[in-house]
mmCIF file of C-alpha atoms and ligand atoms in Angstrom:
data_model
loop_
_atom_site.group_PDB
_atom_site.id
_atom_site.type_symbol
_atom_site.label_atom_id
_atom_site.label_comp_id
_atom_site.label_asym_id
_atom_site.label_seq_id
_atom_site.Cartn_x
_atom_site.Cartn_y
_atom_site.Cartn_z
ATOM 1 C CA UNK D 1 6.856 8.560 37.394
ATOM 2 C CA UNK D 2 4.546 11.466 36.515
ATOM 3 C CA UNK D 3 1.683 11.442 34.081
ATOM 4 C CA UNK D 4 3.684 13.201 31.349
ATOM 5 C CA UNK D 5 6.645 10.826 31.391
ATOM 6 C CA UNK D 6 4.254 7.885 31.648
ATOM 7 C CA UNK D 7 2.373 9.030 28.538
ATOM 8 C CA UNK D 8 5.692 9.667 26.771
ATOM 9 C CA UNK D 9 6.642 6.051 27.437
ATOM 10 C CA UNK D 10 3.289 4.811 26.315
ATOM 11 C CA UNK D 11 2.626 3.104 29.671
ATOM 12 C CA UNK D 12 -0.809 2.700 31.177
ATOM 13 C CA UNK D 13 -1.323 3.472 34.850
ATOM 14 C CA UNK D 14 -2.123 -0.166 35.432
ATOM 15 C CA UNK D 15 1.041 -1.231 33.618
ATOM 16 C CA UNK D 16 3.214 1.130 35.687
ATOM 17 C CA UNK D 17 1.729 -0.132 38.955
ATOM 18 C CA UNK D 18 2.132 -3.790 37.964
ATOM 19 C CA UNK D 19 5.684 -3.181 36.789
ATOM 20 C CA UNK D 20 6.593 -1.478 40.059
ATOM 21 C CA UNK D 21 5.050 -4.344 42.033
ATOM 22 C CA UNK D 22 7.004 -6.854 39.991
ATOM 23 C CA UNK D 23 10.290 -4.997 40.651
ATOM 24 C CA UNK D 24 9.537 -4.870 44.358
ATOM 25 C CA UNK D 25 8.753 -8.563 44.463
ATOM 26 C CA UNK D 26 12.164 -9.395 42.950
ATOM 27 C CA UNK D 27 13.816 -7.778 45.966
ATOM 28 C CA UNK D 28 11.313 -9.516 48.248
ATOM 29 C CA UNK D 29 12.051 -12.899 46.705
ATOM 30 C CA UNK D 30 15.751 -12.370 47.126
ATOM 31 C CA UNK D 31 15.495 -11.443 50.794
ATOM 32 C CA UNK D 32 12.673 -13.806 51.857
ATOM 33 C CA UNK D 33 15.104 -15.960 53.773
ATOM 34 C CA UNK D 34 13.627 -19.152 52.423
ATOM 35 C CA UNK D 35 15.369 -22.141 50.887
ATOM 36 C CA UNK D 36 16.760 -22.271 47.351
ATOM 37 C CA UNK D 37 13.543 -24.028 46.323
ATOM 38 C CA UNK D 38 11.434 -21.197 47.804
ATOM 39 C CA UNK D 39 13.436 -18.701 45.802
ATOM 40 C CA UNK D 40 13.146 -20.756 42.620
ATOM 41 C CA UNK D 41 9.363 -20.899 42.982
ATOM 42 C CA UNK D 42 9.174 -17.172 43.640
ATOM 43 C CA UNK D 43 11.293 -16.423 40.588
ATOM 44 C CA UNK D 44 9.208 -18.758 38.451
ATOM 45 C CA UNK D 45 6.088 -16.835 39.572
ATOM 46 C CA UNK D 46 7.714 -13.516 38.628
ATOM 47 C CA UNK D 47 8.631 -14.805 35.156
ATOM 48 C CA UNK D 48 5.121 -16.252 34.601
ATOM 49 C CA UNK D 49 3.458 -12.972 35.813
ATOM 50 C CA UNK D 50 5.696 -10.977 33.493
ATOM 51 C CA UNK D 51 4.692 -13.139 30.520
ATOM 52 C CA UNK D 52 1.010 -12.800 31.395
ATOM 53 C CA UNK D 53 1.456 -9.012 31.572
ATOM 54 C CA UNK D 54 3.102 -8.938 28.143
ATOM 55 C CA UNK D 55 0.329 -11.039 26.653
ATOM 56 C CA UNK D 56 -2.254 -8.584 28.020
ATOM 57 C CA UNK D 57 -0.770 -5.687 26.060
ATOM 58 C CA UNK D 58 -2.172 -4.403 22.765
ATOM 59 C CA UNK D 59 -0.239 -3.866 19.548
ATOM 60 C CA UNK D 60 -0.210 -0.083 20.146
ATOM 61 C CA UNK D 61 1.677 -0.481 23.478
ATOM 62 C CA UNK D 62 5.099 -0.928 21.970
ATOM 63 C CA UNK D 63 6.877 1.015 24.710
ATOM 64 C CA UNK D 64 5.277 -1.053 27.441
ATOM 65 C CA UNK D 65 6.076 -4.262 25.591
ATOM 66 C CA UNK D 66 9.694 -3.156 25.251
ATOM 67 C CA UNK D 67 9.950 -2.338 28.947
ATOM 68 C CA UNK D 68 8.346 -5.564 30.122
ATOM 69 C CA UNK D 69 10.428 -7.666 27.762
ATOM 70 C CA UNK D 70 13.620 -5.983 28.979
ATOM 71 C CA UNK D 71 12.649 -6.951 32.505
ATOM 72 C CA UNK D 72 11.789 -10.483 31.356
ATOM 73 C CA UNK D 73 15.304 -10.717 29.946
ATOM 74 C CA UNK D 74 16.731 -9.671 33.291
ATOM 75 C CA UNK D 75 14.629 -12.231 35.221
ATOM 76 C CA UNK D 76 15.488 -15.075 32.819
ATOM 77 C CA UNK D 77 19.186 -14.202 32.937
ATOM 78 C CA UNK D 78 19.455 -13.919 36.707
ATOM 79 C CA UNK D 79 17.379 -17.060 37.282
ATOM 80 C CA UNK D 80 19.266 -19.074 34.639
ATOM 81 C CA UNK D 81 22.704 -17.986 35.967
ATOM 82 C CA UNK D 82 21.742 -19.276 39.422
ATOM 83 C CA UNK D 83 20.294 -22.526 38.119
ATOM 84 C CA UNK D 84 23.058 -23.233 35.652
ATOM 85 C CA UNK D 85 25.914 -22.499 38.070
ATOM 86 C CA UNK D 86 24.410 -24.059 41.191
ATOM 87 C CA UNK D 87 21.351 -26.272 40.792
ATOM 88 C CA UNK D 88 21.971 -28.087 37.552
ATOM 89 C CA UNK D 89 25.509 -29.080 38.573
ATOM 90 C CA UNK D 90 24.014 -30.387 41.853
ATOM 91 C CA UNK D 91 21.507 -32.477 39.852
ATOM 92 C CA UNK D 92 24.390 -33.914 37.864
ATOM 93 C CA UNK D 93 26.312 -34.760 41.013
ATOM 94 C CA UNK D 94 23.250 -36.589 42.208
ATOM 95 C CA UNK D 95 23.440 -38.770 39.141
ATOM 96 C CA UNK D 96 20.659 -37.050 37.188
ATOM 97 C CA UNK D 97 23.050 -36.117 34.386
ATOM 98 C CA UNK D 98 20.706 -36.548 31.427
ATOM 99 C CA UNK D 99 18.012 -34.494 33.080
ATOM 100 C CA UNK D 100 20.479 -31.808 33.946
ATOM 101 C CA UNK D 101 21.745 -31.684 30.363
ATOM 102 C CA UNK D 102 18.157 -31.383 29.118
ATOM 103 C CA UNK D 103 17.458 -28.427 31.422
ATOM 104 C CA UNK D 104 20.569 -26.625 30.126
ATOM 105 C CA UNK D 105 19.394 -27.176 26.529
ATOM 106 C CA UNK D 106 15.887 -25.963 27.238
ATOM 107 C CA UNK D 107 17.223 -22.868 28.921
ATOM 108 C CA UNK D 108 19.466 -22.172 25.939
ATOM 109 C CA UNK D 109 16.402 -22.381 23.718
ATOM 110 C CA UNK D 110 14.552 -19.883 26.019
ATOM 111 C CA UNK D 111 17.474 -17.484 25.603
ATOM 112 C CA UNK D 112 17.327 -17.833 21.809
ATOM 113 C CA UNK D 113 13.554 -17.173 22.066
ATOM 114 C CA UNK D 114 14.051 -14.129 24.231
ATOM 115 C CA UNK D 115 16.762 -12.736 21.886
ATOM 116 C CA UNK D 116 14.342 -13.269 18.982
ATOM 117 C CA UNK D 117 11.748 -11.117 20.799
ATOM 118 C CA UNK D 118 14.306 -8.329 20.981
ATOM 119 C CA UNK D 119 14.765 -8.100 17.224
ATOM 120 C CA UNK D 120 11.162 -8.834 16.137
ATOM 121 C CA UNK D 121 8.956 -5.744 15.639
ATOM 122 C CA UNK D 122 6.836 -5.458 18.784
ATOM 123 C CA UNK D 123 3.849 -3.771 17.179
ATOM 124 C CA UNK D 124 2.097 -6.746 15.697
ATOM 125 C CA UNK D 125 0.542 -10.137 16.555
ATOM 126 C CA UNK D 126 3.534 -12.117 15.306
ATOM 127 C CA UNK D 127 5.560 -10.797 18.247
ATOM 128 C CA UNK D 128 2.829 -11.736 20.698
ATOM 129 C CA UNK D 129 2.579 -15.232 19.169
ATOM 130 C CA UNK D 130 6.278 -15.693 19.869
ATOM 131 C CA UNK D 131 5.794 -14.585 23.441
ATOM 132 C CA UNK D 132 2.954 -17.109 23.777
ATOM 133 C CA UNK D 133 5.145 -19.923 22.464
ATOM 134 C CA UNK D 134 7.986 -18.932 24.774
ATOM 135 C CA UNK D 135 5.590 -18.876 27.761
ATOM 136 C CA UNK D 136 4.420 -22.427 26.993
ATOM 137 C CA UNK D 137 8.015 -23.710 26.781
ATOM 138 C CA UNK D 138 9.182 -21.871 29.925
ATOM 139 C CA UNK D 139 6.227 -22.970 32.053
ATOM 140 C CA UNK D 140 6.652 -26.631 31.022
ATOM 141 C CA UNK D 141 10.319 -26.434 31.956
ATOM 142 C CA UNK D 142 9.713 -24.565 35.233
ATOM 143 C CA UNK D 143 6.544 -26.214 36.458
ATOM 144 C CA UNK D 144 6.413 -29.727 35.022
ATOM 145 C CA UNK D 145 10.094 -30.537 35.095
ATOM 146 C CA UNK D 146 11.764 -28.462 37.778
ATOM 147 C CA UNK D 147 9.077 -27.835 40.379
ATOM 148 C CA UNK D 148 7.109 -31.101 40.053
ATOM 149 C CA UNK D 149 9.915 -33.556 39.397
ATOM 150 C CA UNK D 150 13.642 -32.710 39.503
ATOM 151 C CA UNK D 151 13.981 -30.143 42.230
ATOM 152 C CA UNK D 152 12.010 -32.158 44.781
ATOM 153 C CA UNK D 153 14.450 -34.994 44.023
ATOM 154 C CA UNK D 154 17.406 -32.598 44.536
ATOM 155 C CA UNK D 155 16.030 -31.189 47.794
ATOM 156 C CA UNK D 156 15.446 -34.709 49.159
ATOM 157 C CA UNK D 157 18.642 -36.187 47.723
ATOM 158 C CA UNK D 158 21.228 -33.964 49.443
ATOM 159 C CA UNK D 159 22.090 -33.287 53.079
ATOM 160 C CA UNK D 160 20.711 -30.385 55.071
ATOM 161 C CA UNK D 161 24.215 -28.869 54.959
ATOM 162 C CA UNK D 162 24.327 -29.066 51.150
ATOM 163 C CA UNK D 163 20.809 -27.650 50.861
ATOM 164 C CA UNK D 164 21.963 -24.688 52.915
ATOM 165 C CA UNK D 165 24.946 -24.227 50.679
ATOM 166 C CA UNK D 166 22.749 -24.438 47.583
ATOM 167 C CA UNK D 167 20.503 -21.727 49.084
ATOM 168 C CA UNK D 168 23.455 -19.364 49.734
ATOM 169 C CA UNK D 169 24.973 -20.044 46.336
ATOM 170 C CA UNK D 170 21.672 -19.672 44.453
ATOM 171 C CA UNK D 171 20.995 -16.309 46.185
ATOM 172 C CA UNK D 172 24.493 -15.031 45.437
ATOM 173 C CA UNK D 173 24.441 -16.032 41.772
ATOM 174 C CA UNK D 174 20.985 -14.524 41.236
ATOM 175 C CA UNK D 175 22.072 -11.266 42.867
ATOM 176 C CA UNK D 176 25.256 -11.156 40.747
ATOM 177 C CA UNK D 177 23.195 -10.168 37.658
ATOM 178 C CA UNK D 178 22.563 -6.459 37.473
ATOM 179 C CA UNK D 179 18.874 -5.597 37.723
ATOM 180 C CA UNK D 180 17.316 -3.587 34.902
HETATM 181 FE FE1 FE2 C 1 15.415 -23.759 34.630
HETATM 182 FE FE1 FE2 C 2 13.749 -22.492 36.921
#
């Protein structure tokens, strides 16, 4: 992207570099060759980093906010498709039905929150306050519930063969969502 098109989009040089790095790390996370849990942690980090970047923008950077939020929508969709089609059903099969149901509900709320960001004017503090609330909810769901509690139980509760199947299925489902 040259200086002219960057200025036309209202993107700072730092924003462009960070955005490019984030896009590259999505591909990296997909091809890292780790377990499903490694991919989940990598995708959580990408989502958290994206939210931090949005919160660092000023009210005048509407184009950058729009671009970052569009990418956030992609990350949330790809990650949620993989979790909802692969990992949450596996939690339910393990007997953690209530917890699985709760994760689906929280993820639905995150989608409502993200959709709200799309229709709220991005040039004022009210939009940023909504991003901040969404970040708090997403990080609680991802860090406190999934990473610290439920996903360790899933990884330990199924066989090595099923863990390998979950890894292949998670990667395939995540990659099925078209990147933006
Ligand atoms: Fe989740
Ligand atoms: Fe997650």
